Short mmCIF file of C-alpha atoms and ligand atoms in Angstrom, two decimals:
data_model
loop_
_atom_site.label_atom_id
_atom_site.label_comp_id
_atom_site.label_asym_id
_atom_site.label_seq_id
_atom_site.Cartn_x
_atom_site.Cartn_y
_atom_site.Cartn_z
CA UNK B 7 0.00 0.00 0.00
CA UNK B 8 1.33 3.38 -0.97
CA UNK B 9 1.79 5.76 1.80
CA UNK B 10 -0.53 8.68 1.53
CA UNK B 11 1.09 11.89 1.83
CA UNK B 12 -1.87 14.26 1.45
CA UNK B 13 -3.86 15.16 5.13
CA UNK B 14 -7.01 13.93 4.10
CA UNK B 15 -8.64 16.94 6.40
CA UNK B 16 -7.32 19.85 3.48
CA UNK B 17 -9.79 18.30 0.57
CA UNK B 18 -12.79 20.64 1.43
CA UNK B 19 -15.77 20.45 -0.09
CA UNK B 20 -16.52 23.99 0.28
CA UNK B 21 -13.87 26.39 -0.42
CA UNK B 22 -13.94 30.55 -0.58
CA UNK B 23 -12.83 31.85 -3.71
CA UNK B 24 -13.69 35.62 -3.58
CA UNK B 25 -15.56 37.26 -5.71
CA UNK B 26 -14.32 37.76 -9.63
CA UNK B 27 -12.28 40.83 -10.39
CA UNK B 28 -13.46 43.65 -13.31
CA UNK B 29 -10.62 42.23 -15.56
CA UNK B 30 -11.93 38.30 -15.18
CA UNK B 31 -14.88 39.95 -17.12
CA UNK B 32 -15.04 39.02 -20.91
CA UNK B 33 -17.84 41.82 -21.50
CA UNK B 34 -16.53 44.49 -23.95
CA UNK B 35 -18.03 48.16 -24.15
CA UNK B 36 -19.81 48.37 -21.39
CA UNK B 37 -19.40 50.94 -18.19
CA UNK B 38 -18.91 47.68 -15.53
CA UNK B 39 -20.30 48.90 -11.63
CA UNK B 40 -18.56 45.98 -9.56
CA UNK B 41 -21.14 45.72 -6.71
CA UNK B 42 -19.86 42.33 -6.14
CA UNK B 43 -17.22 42.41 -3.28
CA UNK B 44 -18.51 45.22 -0.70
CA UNK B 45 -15.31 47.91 -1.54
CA UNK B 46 -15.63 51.24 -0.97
CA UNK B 47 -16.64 52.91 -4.02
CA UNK B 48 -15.43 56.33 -3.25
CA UNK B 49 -11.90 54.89 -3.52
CA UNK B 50 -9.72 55.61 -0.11
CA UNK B 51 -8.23 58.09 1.89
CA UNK B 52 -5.91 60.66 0.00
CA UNK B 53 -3.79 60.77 3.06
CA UNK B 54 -3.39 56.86 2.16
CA UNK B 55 -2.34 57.99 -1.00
CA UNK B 56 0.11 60.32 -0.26
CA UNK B 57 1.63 57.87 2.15
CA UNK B 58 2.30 55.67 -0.57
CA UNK B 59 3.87 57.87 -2.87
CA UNK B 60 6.06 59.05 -0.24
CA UNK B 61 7.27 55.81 0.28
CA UNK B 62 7.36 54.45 -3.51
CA UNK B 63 11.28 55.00 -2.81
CA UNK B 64 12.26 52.55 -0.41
CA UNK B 65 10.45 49.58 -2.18
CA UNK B 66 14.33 47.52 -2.09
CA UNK B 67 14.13 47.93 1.77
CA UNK B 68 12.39 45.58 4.23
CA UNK B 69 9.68 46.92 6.05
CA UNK B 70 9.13 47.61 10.24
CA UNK B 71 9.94 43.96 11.21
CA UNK B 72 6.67 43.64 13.58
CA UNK B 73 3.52 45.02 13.42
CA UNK B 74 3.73 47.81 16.67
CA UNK B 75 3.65 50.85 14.75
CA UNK B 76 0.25 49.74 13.55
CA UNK B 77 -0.34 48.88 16.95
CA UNK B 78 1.02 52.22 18.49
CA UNK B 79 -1.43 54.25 15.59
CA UNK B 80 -4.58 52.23 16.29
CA UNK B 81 -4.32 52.58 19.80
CA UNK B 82 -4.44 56.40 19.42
CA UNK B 83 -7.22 55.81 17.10
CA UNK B 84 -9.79 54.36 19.77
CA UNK B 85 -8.81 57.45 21.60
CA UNK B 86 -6.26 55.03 24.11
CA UNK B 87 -9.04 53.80 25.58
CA UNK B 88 -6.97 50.22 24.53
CA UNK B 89 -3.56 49.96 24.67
CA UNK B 90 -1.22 48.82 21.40
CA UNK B 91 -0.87 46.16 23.54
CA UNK B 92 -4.41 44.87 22.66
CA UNK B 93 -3.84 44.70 19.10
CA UNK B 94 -2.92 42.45 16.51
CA UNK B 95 -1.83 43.65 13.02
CA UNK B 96 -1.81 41.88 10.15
CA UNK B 97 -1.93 41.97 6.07
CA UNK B 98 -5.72 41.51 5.68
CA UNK B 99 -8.54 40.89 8.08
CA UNK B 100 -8.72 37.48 6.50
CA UNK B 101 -4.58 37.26 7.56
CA UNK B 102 -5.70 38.20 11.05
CA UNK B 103 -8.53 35.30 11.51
CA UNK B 104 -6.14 33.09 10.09
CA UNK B 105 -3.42 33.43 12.80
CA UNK B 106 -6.58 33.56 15.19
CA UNK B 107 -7.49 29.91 14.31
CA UNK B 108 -4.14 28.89 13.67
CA UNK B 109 -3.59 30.16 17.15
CA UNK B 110 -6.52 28.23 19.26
CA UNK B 111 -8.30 25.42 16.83
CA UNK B 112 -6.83 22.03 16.77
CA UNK B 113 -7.77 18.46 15.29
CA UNK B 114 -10.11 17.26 18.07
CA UNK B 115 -11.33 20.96 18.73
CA UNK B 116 -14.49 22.47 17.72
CA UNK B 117 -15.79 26.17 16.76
CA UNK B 118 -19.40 27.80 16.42
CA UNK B 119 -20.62 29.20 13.10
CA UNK B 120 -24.22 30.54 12.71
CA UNK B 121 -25.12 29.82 8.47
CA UNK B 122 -25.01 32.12 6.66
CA UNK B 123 -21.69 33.48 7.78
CA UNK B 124 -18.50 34.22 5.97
CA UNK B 125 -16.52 31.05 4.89
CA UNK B 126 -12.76 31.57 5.82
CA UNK B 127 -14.34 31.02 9.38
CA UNK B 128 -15.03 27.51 8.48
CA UNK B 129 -12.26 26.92 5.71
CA UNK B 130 -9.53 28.18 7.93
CA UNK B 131 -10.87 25.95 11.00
CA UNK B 132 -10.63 23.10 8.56
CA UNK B 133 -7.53 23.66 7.67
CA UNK B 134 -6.69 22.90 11.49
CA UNK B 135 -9.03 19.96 11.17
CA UNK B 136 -10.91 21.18 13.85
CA UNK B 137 -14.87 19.83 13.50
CA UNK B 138 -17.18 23.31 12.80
CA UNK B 139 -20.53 23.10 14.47
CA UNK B 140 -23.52 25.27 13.04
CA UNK B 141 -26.46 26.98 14.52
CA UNK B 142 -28.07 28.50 11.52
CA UNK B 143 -29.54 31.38 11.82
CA UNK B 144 -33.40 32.22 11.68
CA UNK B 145 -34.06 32.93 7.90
CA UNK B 146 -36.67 35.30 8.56
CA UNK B 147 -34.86 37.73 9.71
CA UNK B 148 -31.55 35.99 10.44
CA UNK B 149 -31.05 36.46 13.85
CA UNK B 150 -29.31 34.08 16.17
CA UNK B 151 -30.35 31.39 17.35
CA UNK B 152 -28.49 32.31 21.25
CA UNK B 153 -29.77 29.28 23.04
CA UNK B 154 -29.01 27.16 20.63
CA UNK B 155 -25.19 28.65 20.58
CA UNK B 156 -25.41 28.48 24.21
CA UNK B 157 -26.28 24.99 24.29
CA UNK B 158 -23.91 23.59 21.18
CA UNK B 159 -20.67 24.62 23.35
CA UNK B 160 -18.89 21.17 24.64
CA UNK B 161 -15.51 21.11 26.33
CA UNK B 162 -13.77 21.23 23.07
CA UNK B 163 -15.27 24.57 22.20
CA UNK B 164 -12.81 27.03 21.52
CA UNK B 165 -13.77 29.54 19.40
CA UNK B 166 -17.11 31.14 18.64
CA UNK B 167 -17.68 32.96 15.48
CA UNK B 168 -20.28 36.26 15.70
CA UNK B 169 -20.46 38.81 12.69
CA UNK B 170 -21.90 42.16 13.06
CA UNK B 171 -22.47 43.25 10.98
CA UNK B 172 -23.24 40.15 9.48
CA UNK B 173 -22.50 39.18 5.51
CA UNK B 174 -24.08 38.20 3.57
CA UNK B 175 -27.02 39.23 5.31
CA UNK B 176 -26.33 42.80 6.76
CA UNK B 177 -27.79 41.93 9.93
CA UNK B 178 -26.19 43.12 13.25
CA UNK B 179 -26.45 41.49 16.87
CA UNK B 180 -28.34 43.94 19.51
CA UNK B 181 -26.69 44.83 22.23
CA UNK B 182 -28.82 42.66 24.55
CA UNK B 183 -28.30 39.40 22.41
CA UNK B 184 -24.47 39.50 22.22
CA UNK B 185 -24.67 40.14 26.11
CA UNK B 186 -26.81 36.76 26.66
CA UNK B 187 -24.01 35.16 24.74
CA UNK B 188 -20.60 37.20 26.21
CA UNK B 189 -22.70 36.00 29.74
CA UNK B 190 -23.10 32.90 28.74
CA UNK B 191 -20.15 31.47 27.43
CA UNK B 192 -17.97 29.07 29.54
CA UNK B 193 -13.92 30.95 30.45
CA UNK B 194 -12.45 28.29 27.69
CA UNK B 195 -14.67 29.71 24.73
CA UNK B 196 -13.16 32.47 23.38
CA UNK B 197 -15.88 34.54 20.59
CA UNK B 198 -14.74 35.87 18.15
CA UNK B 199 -16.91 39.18 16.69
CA UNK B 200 -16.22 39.42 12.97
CA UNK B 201 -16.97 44.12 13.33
CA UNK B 202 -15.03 44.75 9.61
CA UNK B 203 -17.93 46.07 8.46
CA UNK B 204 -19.09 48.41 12.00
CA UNK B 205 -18.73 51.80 10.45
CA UNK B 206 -21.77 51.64 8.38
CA UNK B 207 -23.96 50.71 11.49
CA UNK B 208 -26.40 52.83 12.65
CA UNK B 209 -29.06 51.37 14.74
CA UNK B 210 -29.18 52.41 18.30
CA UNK B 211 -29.06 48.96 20.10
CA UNK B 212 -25.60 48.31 17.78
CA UNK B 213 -22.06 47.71 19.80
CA UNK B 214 -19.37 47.05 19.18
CA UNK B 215 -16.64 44.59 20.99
CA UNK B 216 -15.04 47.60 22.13
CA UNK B 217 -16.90 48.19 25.88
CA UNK B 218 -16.93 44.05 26.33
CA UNK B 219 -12.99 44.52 25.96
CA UNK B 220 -12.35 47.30 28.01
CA UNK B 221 -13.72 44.91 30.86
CA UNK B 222 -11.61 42.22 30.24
CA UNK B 223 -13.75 39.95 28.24
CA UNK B 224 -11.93 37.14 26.01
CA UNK B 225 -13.51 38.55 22.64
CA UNK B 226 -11.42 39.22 20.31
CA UNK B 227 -12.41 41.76 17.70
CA UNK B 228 -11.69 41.29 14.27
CA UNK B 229 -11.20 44.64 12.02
CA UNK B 230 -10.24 45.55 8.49
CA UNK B 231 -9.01 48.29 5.91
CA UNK B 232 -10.84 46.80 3.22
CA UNK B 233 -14.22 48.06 3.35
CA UNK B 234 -14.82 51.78 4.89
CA UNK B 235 -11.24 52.77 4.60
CA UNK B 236 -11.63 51.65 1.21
CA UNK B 237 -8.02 49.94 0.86
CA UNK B 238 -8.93 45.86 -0.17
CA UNK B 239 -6.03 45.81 -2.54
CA UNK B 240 -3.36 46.51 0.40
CA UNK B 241 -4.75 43.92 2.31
CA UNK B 242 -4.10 45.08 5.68
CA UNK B 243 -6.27 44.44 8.77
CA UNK B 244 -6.23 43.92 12.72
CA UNK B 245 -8.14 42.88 15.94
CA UNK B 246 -8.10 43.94 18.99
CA UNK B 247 -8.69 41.56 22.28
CA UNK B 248 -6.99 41.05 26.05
CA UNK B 249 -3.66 41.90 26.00
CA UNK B 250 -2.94 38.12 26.99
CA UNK B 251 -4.97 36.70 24.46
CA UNK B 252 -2.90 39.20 21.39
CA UNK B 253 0.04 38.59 22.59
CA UNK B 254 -0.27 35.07 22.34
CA UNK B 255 -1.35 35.11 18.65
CA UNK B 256 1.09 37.74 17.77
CA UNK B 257 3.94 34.72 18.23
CA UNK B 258 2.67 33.25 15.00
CA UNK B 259 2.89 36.43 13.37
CA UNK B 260 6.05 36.32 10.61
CA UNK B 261 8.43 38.62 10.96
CA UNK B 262 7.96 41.82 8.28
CA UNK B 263 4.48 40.69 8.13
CA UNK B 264 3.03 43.94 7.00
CA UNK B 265 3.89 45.01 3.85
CA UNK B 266 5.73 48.71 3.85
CA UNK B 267 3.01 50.54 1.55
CA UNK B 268 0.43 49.12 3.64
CA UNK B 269 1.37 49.30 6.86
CA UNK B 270 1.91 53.63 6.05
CA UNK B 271 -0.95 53.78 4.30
CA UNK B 272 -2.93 52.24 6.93
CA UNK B 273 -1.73 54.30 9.70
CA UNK B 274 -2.33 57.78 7.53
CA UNK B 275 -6.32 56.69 6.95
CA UNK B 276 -6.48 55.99 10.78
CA UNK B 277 -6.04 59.62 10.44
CA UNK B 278 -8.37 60.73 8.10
CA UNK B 279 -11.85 60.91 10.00
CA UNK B 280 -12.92 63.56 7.11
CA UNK B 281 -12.84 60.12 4.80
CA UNK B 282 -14.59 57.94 6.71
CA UNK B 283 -17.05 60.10 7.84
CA UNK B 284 -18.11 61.46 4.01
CA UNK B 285 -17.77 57.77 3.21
CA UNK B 286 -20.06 56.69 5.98
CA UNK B 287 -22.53 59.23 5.50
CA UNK B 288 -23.24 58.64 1.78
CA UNK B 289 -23.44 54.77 1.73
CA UNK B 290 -25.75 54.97 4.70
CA UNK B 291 -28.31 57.97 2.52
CA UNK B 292 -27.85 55.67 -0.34
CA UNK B 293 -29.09 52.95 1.97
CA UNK B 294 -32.18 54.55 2.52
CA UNK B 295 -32.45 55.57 -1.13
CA UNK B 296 -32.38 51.93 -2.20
CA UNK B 297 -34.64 50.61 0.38
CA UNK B 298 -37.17 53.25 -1.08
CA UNK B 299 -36.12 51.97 -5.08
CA UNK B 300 -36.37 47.94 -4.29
CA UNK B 301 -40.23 48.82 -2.42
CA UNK B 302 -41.13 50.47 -5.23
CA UNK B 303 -40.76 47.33 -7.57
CA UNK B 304 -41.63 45.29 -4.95
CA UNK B 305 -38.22 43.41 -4.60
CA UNK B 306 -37.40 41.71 -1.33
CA UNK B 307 -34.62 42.02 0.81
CA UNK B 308 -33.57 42.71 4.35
CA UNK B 309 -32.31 45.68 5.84
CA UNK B 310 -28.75 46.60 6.07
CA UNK B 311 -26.75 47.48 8.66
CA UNK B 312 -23.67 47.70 6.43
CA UNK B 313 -22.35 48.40 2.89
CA UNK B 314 -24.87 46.41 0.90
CA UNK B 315 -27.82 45.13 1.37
CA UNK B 316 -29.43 40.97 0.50
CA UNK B 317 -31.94 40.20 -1.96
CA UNK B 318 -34.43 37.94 -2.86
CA UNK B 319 -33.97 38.54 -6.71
CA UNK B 320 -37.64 38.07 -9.08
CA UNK B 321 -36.08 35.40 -11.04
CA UNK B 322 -33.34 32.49 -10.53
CA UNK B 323 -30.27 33.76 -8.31
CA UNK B 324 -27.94 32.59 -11.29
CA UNK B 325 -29.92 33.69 -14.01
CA UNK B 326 -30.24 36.83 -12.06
CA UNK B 327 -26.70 37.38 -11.83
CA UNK B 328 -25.71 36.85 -15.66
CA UNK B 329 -28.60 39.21 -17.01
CA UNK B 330 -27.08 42.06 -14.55
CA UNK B 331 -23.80 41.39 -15.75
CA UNK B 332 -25.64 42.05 -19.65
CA UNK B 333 -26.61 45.19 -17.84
CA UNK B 334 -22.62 46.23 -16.65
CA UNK B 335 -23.63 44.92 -12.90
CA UNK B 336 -21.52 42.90 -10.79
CA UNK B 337 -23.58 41.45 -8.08
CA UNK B 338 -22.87 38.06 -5.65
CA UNK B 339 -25.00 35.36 -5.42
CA UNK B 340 -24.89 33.97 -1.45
CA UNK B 341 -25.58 30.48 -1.82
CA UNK B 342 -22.21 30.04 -0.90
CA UNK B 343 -22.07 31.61 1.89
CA UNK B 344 -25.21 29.53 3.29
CA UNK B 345 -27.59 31.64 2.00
CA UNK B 346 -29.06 30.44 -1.40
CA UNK B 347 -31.46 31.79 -3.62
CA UNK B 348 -30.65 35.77 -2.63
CA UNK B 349 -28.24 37.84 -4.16
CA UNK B 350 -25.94 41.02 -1.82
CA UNK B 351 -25.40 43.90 -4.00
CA UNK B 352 -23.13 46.33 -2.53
CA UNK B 353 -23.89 49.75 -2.26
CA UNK B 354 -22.38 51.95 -4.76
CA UNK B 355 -22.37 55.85 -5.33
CA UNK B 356 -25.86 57.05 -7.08
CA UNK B 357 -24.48 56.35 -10.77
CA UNK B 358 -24.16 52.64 -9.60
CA UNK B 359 -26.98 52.26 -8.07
CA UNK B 360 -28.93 53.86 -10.41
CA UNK B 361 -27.64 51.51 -12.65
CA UNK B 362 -28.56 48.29 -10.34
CA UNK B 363 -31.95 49.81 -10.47
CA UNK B 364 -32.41 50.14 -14.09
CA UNK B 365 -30.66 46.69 -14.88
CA UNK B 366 -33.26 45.57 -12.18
CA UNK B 367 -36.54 47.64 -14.16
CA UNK B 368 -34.38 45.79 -17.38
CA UNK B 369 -35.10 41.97 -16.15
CA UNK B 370 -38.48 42.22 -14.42
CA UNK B 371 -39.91 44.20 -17.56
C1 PLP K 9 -17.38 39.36 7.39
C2 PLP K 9 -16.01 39.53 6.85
N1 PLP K 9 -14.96 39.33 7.65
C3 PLP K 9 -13.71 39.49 7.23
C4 PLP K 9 -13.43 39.86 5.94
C5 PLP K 9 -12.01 39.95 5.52
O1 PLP K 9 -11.63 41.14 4.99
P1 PLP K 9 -10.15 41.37 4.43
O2 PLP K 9 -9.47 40.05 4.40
O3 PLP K 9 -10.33 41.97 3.09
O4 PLP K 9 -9.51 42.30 5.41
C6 PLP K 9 -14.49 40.08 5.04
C7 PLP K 9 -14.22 40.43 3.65
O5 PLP K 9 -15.06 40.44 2.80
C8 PLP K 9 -15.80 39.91 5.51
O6 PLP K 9 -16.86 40.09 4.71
#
């Protein structure tokens, strides 16, 4: 018998691939409006910009070997309310849950997931052949099913994934629910509250992991500079957690981890409020705007806590998404994600969404 060299655990059935780039497109002519992959369509912060360019020079030297500058800005950021010593930098949110499960799953271990969630929670768990346990959410509205979280945690619970908001279904956790569970959970169950998508949150019972933190909880807080700060293509991200719990994951972290362009322009956007705040402001009016557009042509979805908002499209999710793409619009179908049959659309600037509308108006006729 041949000796098998391949860990059995690393053939998943369900991988994440990420959603298709403009240039992967084979249309020709047409304006393309990629509301496929939740970026920020106003582009990112010039002080990011600038950054860069001032450092397009010293591209043949290695960058800060660790990530504490990162650390040092983002702790000035949340007003030192947490110290750098609570943070973990890394290149990409995604990078950041990675070294998370790397950090605390195990073969024989197990972590929570509530479908539909974001895969890498699941993937990356695999890839530790840890066993993933699932307490879908309610599709109605998709909120959690706490006692049912509550109840799935064994001994070999270590991790407990939360998003908030949540994608693909923009939902958020209220305050009171994510309590029950922070209350609830047994000392060796760390969660885990996926917030890379927090800035575009507005509802009044919304939190953050922030206050939980500050007390000492074992959440740790994952956070990216892909979405508001409008920077996916740097890849750069962070979470923030007990000062125990970071330092312990920050051992796996490789030495220059954090690319040199990055890691500047990350720290310059931590900067620019001005950004953030124009950025907030408009995707949260065009929100409202699109709410008011799908009731008019009486298209389903849920509201939206943050930069795009879940469908039920009028005709077959696949079908749906090929005649938008006739009509220049990239949208995502979320059957992959645990959610099938609906379609997220990220919010775009009023050209694009205009143009969602009218390739909408375009299908149903
Ligand atoms: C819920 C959620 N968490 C984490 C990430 C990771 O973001 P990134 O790896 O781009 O920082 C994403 C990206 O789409 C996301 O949707």
């Amino acid at each position: 018998m041949p000796i098998n060299i391949y860990k059995p655990y690393l053939s998943l059935k369900r991988t994440y691939k990420g959603g298709i780039t403009k240039d992967e497109l084979s249309t020709i002519g047409l304006k393309i409006y990629k509301l496929s992959s939740n970026e920020n369509i106003f582009g990112a912060s010039p002080k990011a910009i600038e950054a860069i360019k001032n450092n397009l020079d010293l591209l043949n030297e290695y960058p800060d070997r660790t990530d504490e500058k990162l650390r040092i800005a983002l702790s000035k950021h949340y007003k030192n309310e947490l110290s750098a010593d609570h943070f973990i930098g890394g290149p990409s949110g995604s990078e950041v849950l990675d070294l998370t499960i790397r950090a605390f799953m195990d073969h024989d271990l197990e972590c929570i997931v509530s479908t539909p969630f974001f895969l890498p929670y699941q993937m990356f768990s695999q890839w530790q052949n840890a066993k993933v346990i699932d307490v879908p959410m309610n599709p109605s509205d998709w909120s959690l099913d706490v006692s049912g979280i509550l109840n799935s945690i064994t001994d070999k619970t270590r991790l407990l994934f939360l998003t908030s908001p949540n994608n693909p279904t923009g939902s958020y956790i209220p305050r009171v629910e994510l309590e029950k569970i922070i209350n609830g959970v047994p000392d060796h169950v760390i969660i885990v509250l996926d917030e890379v998508y927090e800035h575009f949150a507005d509802a009044e019972d919304y939190t953050t992991a922030l206050p939980y933190i500050k007390e000492g909880k074992q959440i740790i807080a994952l956070n990216s500079f892909s979405k508001a700060y409008g920077m996916a293509s740097l890849r750069l991200g962070y979470a923030y957690t007990t000062p125990k719990i970071s330092a312990y994951i920050r051992q796996l972290a490789k030495p220059f981890l954090i690319n040199r362009l990055s890691l500047e322009a990350g720290i310059a956007a931590l900067e620019d409020f001005e950004f953030l705040s124009s950025t907030t402001t408009k995707i949260k009016e065009e929100r409202k705007w699109l709410y008011q557009q799908l009731d008019h042509l009486g298209i389903k979805y849920w509201q939206s806590q943050a930069n795009f908002i879940l469908i039920q499209p009028p005709i077959n999710d696949d079908d749906f998404v090929k005649k938008m793409l006739s009509q220049g619009v990239m949208v995502r179908p979320s059957a992959n994600f645990g959610a099938p049959g609906n379609i997220r659309v990220t919010i775009g600037d009023r050209e694009a969404n205009e143009a969602y509308i009218n390739a909408i108006k375009f299908i149903i006729g």
